[in-house]
Short mmCIF file of C-alpha atoms in Angstrom, two decimals:
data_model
loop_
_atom_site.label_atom_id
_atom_site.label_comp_id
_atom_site.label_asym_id
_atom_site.label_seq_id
_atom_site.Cartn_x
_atom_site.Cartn_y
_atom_site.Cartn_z
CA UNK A 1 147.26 65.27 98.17
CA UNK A 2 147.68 68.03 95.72
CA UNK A 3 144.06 67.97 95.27
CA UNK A 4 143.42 68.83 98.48
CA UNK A 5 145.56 71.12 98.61
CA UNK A 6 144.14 72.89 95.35
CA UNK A 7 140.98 72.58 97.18
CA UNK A 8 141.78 74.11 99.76
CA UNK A 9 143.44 77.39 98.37
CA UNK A 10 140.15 77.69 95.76
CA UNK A 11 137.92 77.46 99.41
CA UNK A 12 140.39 80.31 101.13
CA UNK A 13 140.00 82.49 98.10
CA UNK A 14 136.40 82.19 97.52
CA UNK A 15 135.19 82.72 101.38
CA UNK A 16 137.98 86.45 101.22
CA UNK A 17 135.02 87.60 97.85
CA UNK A 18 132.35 89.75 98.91
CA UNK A 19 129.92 87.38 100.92
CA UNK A 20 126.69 88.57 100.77
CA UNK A 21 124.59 89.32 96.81
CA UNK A 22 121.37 91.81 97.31
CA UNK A 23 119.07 93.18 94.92
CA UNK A 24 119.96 96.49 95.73
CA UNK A 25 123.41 98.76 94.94
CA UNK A 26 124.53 98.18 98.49
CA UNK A 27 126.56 95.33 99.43
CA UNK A 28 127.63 94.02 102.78
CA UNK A 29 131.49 92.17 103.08
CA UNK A 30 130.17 90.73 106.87
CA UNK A 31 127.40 91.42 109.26
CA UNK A 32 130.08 92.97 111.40
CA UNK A 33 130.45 96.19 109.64
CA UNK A 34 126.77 96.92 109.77
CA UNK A 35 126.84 100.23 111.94
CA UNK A 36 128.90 101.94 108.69
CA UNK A 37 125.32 101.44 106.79
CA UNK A 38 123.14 102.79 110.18
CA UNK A 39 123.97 105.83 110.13
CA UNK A 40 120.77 107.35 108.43
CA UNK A 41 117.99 104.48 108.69
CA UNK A 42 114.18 105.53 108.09
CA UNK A 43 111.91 104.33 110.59
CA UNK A 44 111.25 100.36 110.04
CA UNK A 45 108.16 98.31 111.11
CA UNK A 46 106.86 101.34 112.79
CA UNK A 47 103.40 102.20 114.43
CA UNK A 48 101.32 104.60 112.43
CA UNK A 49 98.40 104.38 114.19
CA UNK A 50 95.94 107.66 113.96
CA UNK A 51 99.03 109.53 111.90
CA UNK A 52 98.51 110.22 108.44
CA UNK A 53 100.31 109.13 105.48
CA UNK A 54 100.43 107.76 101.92
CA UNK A 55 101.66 105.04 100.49
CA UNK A 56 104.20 105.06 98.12
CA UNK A 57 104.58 101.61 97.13
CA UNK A 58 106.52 98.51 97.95
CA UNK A 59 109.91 97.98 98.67
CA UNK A 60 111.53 95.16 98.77
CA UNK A 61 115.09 93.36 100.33
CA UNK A 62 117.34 90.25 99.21
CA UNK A 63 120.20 88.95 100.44
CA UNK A 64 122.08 85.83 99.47
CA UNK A 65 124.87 84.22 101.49
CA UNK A 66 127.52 83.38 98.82
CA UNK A 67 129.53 80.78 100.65
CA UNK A 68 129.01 78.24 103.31
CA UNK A 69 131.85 80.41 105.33
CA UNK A 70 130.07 83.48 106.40
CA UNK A 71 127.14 84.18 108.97
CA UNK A 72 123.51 83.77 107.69
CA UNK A 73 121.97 87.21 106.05
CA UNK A 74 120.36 89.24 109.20
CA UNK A 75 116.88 90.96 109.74
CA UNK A 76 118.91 93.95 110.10
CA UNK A 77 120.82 93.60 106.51
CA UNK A 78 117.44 93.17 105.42
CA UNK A 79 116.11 97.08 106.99
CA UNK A 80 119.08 98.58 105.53
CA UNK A 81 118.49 97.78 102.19
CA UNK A 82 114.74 98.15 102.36
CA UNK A 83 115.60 102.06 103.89
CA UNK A 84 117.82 102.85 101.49
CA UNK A 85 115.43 101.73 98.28
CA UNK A 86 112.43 103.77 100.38
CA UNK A 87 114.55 106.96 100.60
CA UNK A 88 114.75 106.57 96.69
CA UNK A 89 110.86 107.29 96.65
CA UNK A 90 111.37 109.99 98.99
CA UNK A 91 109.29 108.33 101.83
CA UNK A 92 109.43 108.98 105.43
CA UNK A 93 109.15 105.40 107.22
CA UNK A 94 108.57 101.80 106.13
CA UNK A 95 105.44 99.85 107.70
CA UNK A 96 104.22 96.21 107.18
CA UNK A 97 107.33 94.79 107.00
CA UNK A 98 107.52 90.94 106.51
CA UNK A 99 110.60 88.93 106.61
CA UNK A 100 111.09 85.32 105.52
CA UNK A 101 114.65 83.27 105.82
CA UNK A 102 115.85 80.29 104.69
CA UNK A 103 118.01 78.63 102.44
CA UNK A 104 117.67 78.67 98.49
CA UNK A 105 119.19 76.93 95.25
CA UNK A 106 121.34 79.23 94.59
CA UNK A 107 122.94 80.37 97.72
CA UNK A 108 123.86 78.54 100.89
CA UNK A 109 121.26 81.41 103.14
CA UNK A 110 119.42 84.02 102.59
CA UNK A 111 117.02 86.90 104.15
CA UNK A 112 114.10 88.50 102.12
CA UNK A 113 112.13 91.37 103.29
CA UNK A 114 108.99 93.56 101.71
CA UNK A 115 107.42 96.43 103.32
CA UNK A 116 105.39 99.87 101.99
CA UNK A 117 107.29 102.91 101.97
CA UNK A 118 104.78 105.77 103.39
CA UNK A 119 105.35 109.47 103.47
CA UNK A 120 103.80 111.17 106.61
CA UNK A 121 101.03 113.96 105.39
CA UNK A 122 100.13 117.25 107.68
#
C-alpha cells in the first residue's frame, strides 16, 4: 500500500512540471493558455501567389508531451514557435509549412513542424 501511495504522489507531482519541451525558448504549461502567445503571429501557411519575396531559410518547430497527463502537442503550438524563430530572421510570413505528429521514444506525443521564413520584396 505505501507503494502506491508513493506512486501516486511522484505521478501528482510530475503531471503539476511544465508539460510540454520545444526546441525553441518558448514553453507552453497547457494548450489552454495559447491566446497569451497569439498576440503577434506572422502569417502561417499563407498564399504567395504572384507576390514577391525571398527566402530566408527554414524554420523549424518541436514539441514533446512530457507526461501521459496532458493533451497531445497542437498544430497551433507548432505556428507559434515556428513565428517566433521566423521573426528572429526578420521575415514577414512563413510558407510551405509541413506538420507531422505522433508519438516518439522519448516523450509520450509530440508535434513537429518546418516551414521557410520569406520576407515580402517591393
Amino acid at each position: 500500500m505505501k507503494k502506491q501511495l508513493t506512486l501516486a504522489v511522484c505521478l501528482i507531482a510530475l503531471s503539476g512540471c511544465s508539460s510540454y519541451r520545444t526546441n525553441s525558448d518558448m514553453s507552453f504549461d497547457s494548450t489552454d493558455a495559447l491566446p497569451a502567445h497569439t498576440a503577434n503571429l506572422l502569417p502561417i501557411g499563407i498564399d504567395v501567389t504572384g507576390k514577391k519575396y525571398d527566402e530566408l531559410g527554414t524554420v523549424k518547430a518541436s514539441i514533446k508531451k512530457l507526461t501521459a497527463f496532458h493533451k497531445n502537442p497542437t498544430q497551433e503550438q507548432a505556428n507559434i514557435i515556428l513565428s517566433h524563430e521566423a521573426k528572429k530572421l526578420d521575415a514577414d510570413a512563413v510558407i510551405d509549412v509541413t506538420y507531422d505528429s505522433g508519438i516518439a521514444l522519448d516523450s509520450w506525443g509530440r508535434m513537429k513542424a518546418e516551414g521557410t521564413a520569406i520576407k515580402f520584396t517591393k
